[in-house]
Structures are given as C-alpha cells and as structure tokens.
Tab-separated table of C-alpha atoms in Angstrom:
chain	number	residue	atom	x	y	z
A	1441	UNK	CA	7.234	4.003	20.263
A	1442	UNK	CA	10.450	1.774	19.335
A	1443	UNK	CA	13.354	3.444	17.032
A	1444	UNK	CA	15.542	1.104	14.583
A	1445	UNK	CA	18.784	2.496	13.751
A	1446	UNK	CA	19.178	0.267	11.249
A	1447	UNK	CA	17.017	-2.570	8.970
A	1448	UNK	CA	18.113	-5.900	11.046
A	1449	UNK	CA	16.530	-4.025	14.867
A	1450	UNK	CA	13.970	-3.400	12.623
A	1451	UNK	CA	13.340	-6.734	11.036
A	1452	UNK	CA	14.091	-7.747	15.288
A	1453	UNK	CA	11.589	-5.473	17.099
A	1454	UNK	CA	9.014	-6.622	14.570
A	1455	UNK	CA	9.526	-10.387	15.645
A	1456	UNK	CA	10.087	-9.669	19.506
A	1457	UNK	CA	6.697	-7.009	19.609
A	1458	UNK	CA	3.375	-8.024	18.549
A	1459	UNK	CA	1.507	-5.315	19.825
A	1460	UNK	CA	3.035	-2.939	16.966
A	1461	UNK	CA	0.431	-0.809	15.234
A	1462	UNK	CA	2.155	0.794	12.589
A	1463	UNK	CA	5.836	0.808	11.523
A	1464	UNK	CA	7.346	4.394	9.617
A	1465	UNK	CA	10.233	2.530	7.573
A	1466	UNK	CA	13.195	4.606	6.367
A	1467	UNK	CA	13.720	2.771	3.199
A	1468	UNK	CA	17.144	4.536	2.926
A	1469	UNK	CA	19.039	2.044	5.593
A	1470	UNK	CA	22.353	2.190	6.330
A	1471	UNK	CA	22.837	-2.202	6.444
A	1472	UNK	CA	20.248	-3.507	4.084
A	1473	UNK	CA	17.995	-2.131	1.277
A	1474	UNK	CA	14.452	-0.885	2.431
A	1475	UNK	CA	12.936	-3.148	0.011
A	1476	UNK	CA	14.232	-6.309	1.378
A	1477	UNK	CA	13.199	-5.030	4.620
A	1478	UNK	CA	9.145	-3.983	3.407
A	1479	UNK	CA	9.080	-7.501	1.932
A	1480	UNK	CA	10.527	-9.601	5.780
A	1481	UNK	CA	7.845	-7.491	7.342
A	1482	UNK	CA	5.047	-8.172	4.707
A	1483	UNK	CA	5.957	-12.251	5.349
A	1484	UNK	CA	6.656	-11.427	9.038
A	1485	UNK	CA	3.503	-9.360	10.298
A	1486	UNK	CA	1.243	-9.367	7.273
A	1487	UNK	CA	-1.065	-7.713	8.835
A	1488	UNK	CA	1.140	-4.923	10.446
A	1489	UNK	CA	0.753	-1.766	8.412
A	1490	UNK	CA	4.138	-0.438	6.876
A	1491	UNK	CA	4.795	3.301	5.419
A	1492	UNK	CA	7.613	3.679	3.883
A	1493	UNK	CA	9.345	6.598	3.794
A	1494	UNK	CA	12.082	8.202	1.489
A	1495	UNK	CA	13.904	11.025	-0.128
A	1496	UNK	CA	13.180	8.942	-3.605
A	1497	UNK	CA	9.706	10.410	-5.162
A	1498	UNK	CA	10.166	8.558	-8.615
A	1499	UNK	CA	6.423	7.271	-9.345
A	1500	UNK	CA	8.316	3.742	-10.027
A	1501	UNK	CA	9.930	3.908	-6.848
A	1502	UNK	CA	6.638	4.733	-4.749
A	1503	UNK	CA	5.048	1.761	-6.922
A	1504	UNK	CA	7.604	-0.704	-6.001
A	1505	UNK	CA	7.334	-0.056	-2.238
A	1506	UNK	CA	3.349	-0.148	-2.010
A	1507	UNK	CA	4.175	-3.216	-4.496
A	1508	UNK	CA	6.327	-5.050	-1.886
A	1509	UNK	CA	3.737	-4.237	1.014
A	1510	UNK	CA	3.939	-0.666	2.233
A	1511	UNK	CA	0.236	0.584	2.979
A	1512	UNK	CA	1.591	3.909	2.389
A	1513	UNK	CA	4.466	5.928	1.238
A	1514	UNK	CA	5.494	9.020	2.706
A	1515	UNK	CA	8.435	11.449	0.741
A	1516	UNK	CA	10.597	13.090	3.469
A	1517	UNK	CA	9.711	16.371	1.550
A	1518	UNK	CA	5.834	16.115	3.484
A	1519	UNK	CA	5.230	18.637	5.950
A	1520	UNK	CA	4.208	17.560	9.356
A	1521	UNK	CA	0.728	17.646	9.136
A	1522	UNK	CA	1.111	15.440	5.525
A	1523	UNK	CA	2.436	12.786	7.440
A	1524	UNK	CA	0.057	12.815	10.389
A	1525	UNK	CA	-2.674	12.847	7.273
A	1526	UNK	CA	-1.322	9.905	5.832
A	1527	UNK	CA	-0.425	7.882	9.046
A	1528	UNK	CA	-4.180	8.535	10.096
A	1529	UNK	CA	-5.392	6.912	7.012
A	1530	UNK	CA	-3.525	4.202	7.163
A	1531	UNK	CA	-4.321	3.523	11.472
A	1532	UNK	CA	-7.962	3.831	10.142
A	1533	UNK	CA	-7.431	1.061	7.443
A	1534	UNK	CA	-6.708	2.973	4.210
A	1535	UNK	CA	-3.361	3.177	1.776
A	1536	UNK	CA	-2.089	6.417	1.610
A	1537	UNK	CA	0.311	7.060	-2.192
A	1538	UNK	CA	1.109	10.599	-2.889
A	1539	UNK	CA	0.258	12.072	-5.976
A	1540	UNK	CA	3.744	11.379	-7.195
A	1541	UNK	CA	2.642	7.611	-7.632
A	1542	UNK	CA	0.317	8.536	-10.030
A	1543	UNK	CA	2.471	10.519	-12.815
A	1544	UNK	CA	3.321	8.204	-15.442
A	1545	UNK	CA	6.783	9.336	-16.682
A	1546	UNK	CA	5.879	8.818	-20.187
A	1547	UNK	CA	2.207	9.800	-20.207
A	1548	UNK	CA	1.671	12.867	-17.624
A	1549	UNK	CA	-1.935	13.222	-18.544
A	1550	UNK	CA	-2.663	9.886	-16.632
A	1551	UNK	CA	-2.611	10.811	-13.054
A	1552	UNK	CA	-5.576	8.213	-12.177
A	1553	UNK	CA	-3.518	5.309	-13.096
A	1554	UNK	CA	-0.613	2.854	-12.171
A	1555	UNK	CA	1.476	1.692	-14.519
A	1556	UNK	CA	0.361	-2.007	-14.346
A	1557	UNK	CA	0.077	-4.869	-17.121
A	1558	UNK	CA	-3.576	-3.758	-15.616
A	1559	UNK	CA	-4.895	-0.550	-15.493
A	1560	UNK	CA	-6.499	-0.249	-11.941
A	1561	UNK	CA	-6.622	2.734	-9.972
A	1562	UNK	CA	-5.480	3.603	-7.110
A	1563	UNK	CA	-9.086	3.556	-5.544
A	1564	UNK	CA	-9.492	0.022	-7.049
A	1565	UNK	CA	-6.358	-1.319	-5.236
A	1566	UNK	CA	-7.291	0.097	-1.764
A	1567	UNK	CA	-10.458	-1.758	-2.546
A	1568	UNK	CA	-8.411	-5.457	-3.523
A	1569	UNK	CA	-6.729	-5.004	-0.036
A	1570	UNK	CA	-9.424	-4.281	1.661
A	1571	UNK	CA	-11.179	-7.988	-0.243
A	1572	UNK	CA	-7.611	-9.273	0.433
A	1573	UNK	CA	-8.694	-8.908	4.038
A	1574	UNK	CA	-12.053	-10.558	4.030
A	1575	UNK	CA	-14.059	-7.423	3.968
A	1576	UNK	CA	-17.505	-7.295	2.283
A	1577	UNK	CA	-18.418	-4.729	0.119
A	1578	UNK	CA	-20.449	-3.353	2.914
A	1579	UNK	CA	-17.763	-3.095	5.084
A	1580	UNK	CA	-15.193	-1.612	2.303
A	1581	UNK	CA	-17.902	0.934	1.934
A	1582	UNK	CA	-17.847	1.854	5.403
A	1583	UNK	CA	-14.570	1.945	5.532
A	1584	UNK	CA	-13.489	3.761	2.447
A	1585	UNK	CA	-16.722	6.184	3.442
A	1586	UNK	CA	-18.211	5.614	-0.054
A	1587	UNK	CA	-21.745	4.014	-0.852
A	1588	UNK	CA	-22.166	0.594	-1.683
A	1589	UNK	CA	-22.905	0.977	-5.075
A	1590	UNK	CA	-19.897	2.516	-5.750
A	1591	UNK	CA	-18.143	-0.621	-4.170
A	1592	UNK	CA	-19.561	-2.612	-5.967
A	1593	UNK	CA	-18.837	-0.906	-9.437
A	1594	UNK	CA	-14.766	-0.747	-8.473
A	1595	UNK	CA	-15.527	-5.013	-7.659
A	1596	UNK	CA	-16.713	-5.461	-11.334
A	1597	UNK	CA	-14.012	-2.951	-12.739
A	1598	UNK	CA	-11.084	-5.168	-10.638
A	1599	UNK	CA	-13.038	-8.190	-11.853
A	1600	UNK	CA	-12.678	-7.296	-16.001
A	1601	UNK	CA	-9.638	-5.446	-15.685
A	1602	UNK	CA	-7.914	-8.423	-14.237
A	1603	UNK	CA	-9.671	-10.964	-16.395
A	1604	UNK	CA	-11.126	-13.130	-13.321
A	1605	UNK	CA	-14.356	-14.395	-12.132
A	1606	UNK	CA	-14.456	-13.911	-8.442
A	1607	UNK	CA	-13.215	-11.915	-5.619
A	1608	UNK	CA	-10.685	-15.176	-4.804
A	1609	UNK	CA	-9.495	-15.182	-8.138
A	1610	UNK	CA	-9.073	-10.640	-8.531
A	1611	UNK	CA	-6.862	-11.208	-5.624
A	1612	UNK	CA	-4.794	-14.122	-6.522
A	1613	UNK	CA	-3.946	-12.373	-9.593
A	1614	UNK	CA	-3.308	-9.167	-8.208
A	1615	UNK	CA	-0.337	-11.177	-5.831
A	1616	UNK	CA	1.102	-12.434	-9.361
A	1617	UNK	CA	0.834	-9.364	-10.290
A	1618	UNK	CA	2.673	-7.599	-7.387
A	1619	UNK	CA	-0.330	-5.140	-7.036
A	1620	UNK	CA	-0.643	-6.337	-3.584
C-alpha cells in the first residue's frame, strides 16, 4: 500500500510501480485538480484501475470522473463496507457509480440513464469497457455474471444507440464521446 500526499507523488508512484493494482484517488488535491490527475493515469497505466473519490456527489461530477477514466467513484459519505463493496467490484473487473450518477438533475424519474448525446446505461458502458478490453461476449458474461444472451442484447443496444456497425466502431465512438 503506497500513500500520495499530494497529485504529482501520485502521478510519480504510478510511473516508478508497475505492480499497482488499484489506485483510491482523492480528487480533492491540495497541488493539482483530480481530474488532470484521473486523465495522466488513464494515458499513464491504462490499464490500472482508478476510483476516485470525493466529497462532490453532483451526478455531473461523478460522470466527468468515470468520463476521464475512473472505474469507479466512491463519495466520502460511503460507509466502510460501501467502499470495500465497490473496491471489490472493481479488483474483480467491474465499474462501480453510485446511484448518485444516475439522477438526472432535470429529469429525476430517469435513474437508468446517463446524461449522454447517447442514452446508454450504465450496464451498457461496463459492457463497452469490458469490449474496450478485448473481451468476448462470453467472457463479459462471465464476468458481469449475466447470460450470454443478455450480452449480446446490451452489444446490439450499444451498437444502435451509438449509430455504428461493429464492436471497433461502438468503441471508437464511445472515446469521442468521452463515455470511456
């Protein structure tokens, strides 16, 4: 376990150790802004699961950061066992988002939605990372722990919604898009 007091260690410990399996990121730093921070790591250690953490629930605000690269967001208002929940899910593979994410600030009866130019769900984007990484449905199945049909129903959703014709293509949009 390695502590950052501040965003440049962190930025420096996640150059000088490799072996890192998960990093909790403060996104309230005292030097530089959390967000500049999430998106060094993302082009740093790509593959290096981030949670961000933060005082700052705002649905927008939990958007941006799983927007920039966190693979989970964590509100300093969790109890313990929340954020051993949520940092289990993402050590297994999966994006945690509390529910926060999901209320739309103009439209509270939407809580299966982000606010997107798209309309994916939550579900739908844990599914584009998971094709992001090279999974096949198969293997998104097993790891999400749903069947494969239902896989394959969330890949032909992500394909329409985003107006694409392939798996290639959902996820090349979905980086314009800042989904990813």
């Amino acid at each position: 376990m390695l502590h950052a007091e501040n965003g440049h260690i962190a930025l420096q410990q996640v150059e000088t150790h490799a072996d890192l399996d998960l990093i909790l990121l403060d996104i309230d730093l005292p030097d530089i802004h959390g967000f500049q921070v999430l998106k060094q790591i993302a082009q740093q250690a790509p593959s290096l699961p981030v949670i961000a953490v933060s005082g700052s629930i705002t649905p927008h605000f939990i958007r941006q950061c799983i927007s920039l690269g966190a693979s989970g967001f964590i509100p300093k208002t969790s109890s313990g066992k929340g954020m051993l929940s949520a940092i289990e899910l993402v050590l297994g593979g999966g994006s945690y988002v509390p529910r926060e994410a999901f209320e739309d600030e103009e439209d509270p009866k939407r809580p299966n939605h982000v606010k997107t130019e798209t309309s994916l769900t939550l579900r739908q984007i844990e599914v584009l990372k998971l094709i992001r990484k090279g999974l096949s449905n198969e293997a998104i199945a097993e790891v999400l722990g749903i069947s494969l049909t239902t896989v394959k129903s969330h890949v032909r959703s992500i394909l329409e919604n985003l107006n694409v014709k392939n798996r290639t293509e959902a996820v090349n949009e979905a980086l314009l898009l800042n989904l990813l």
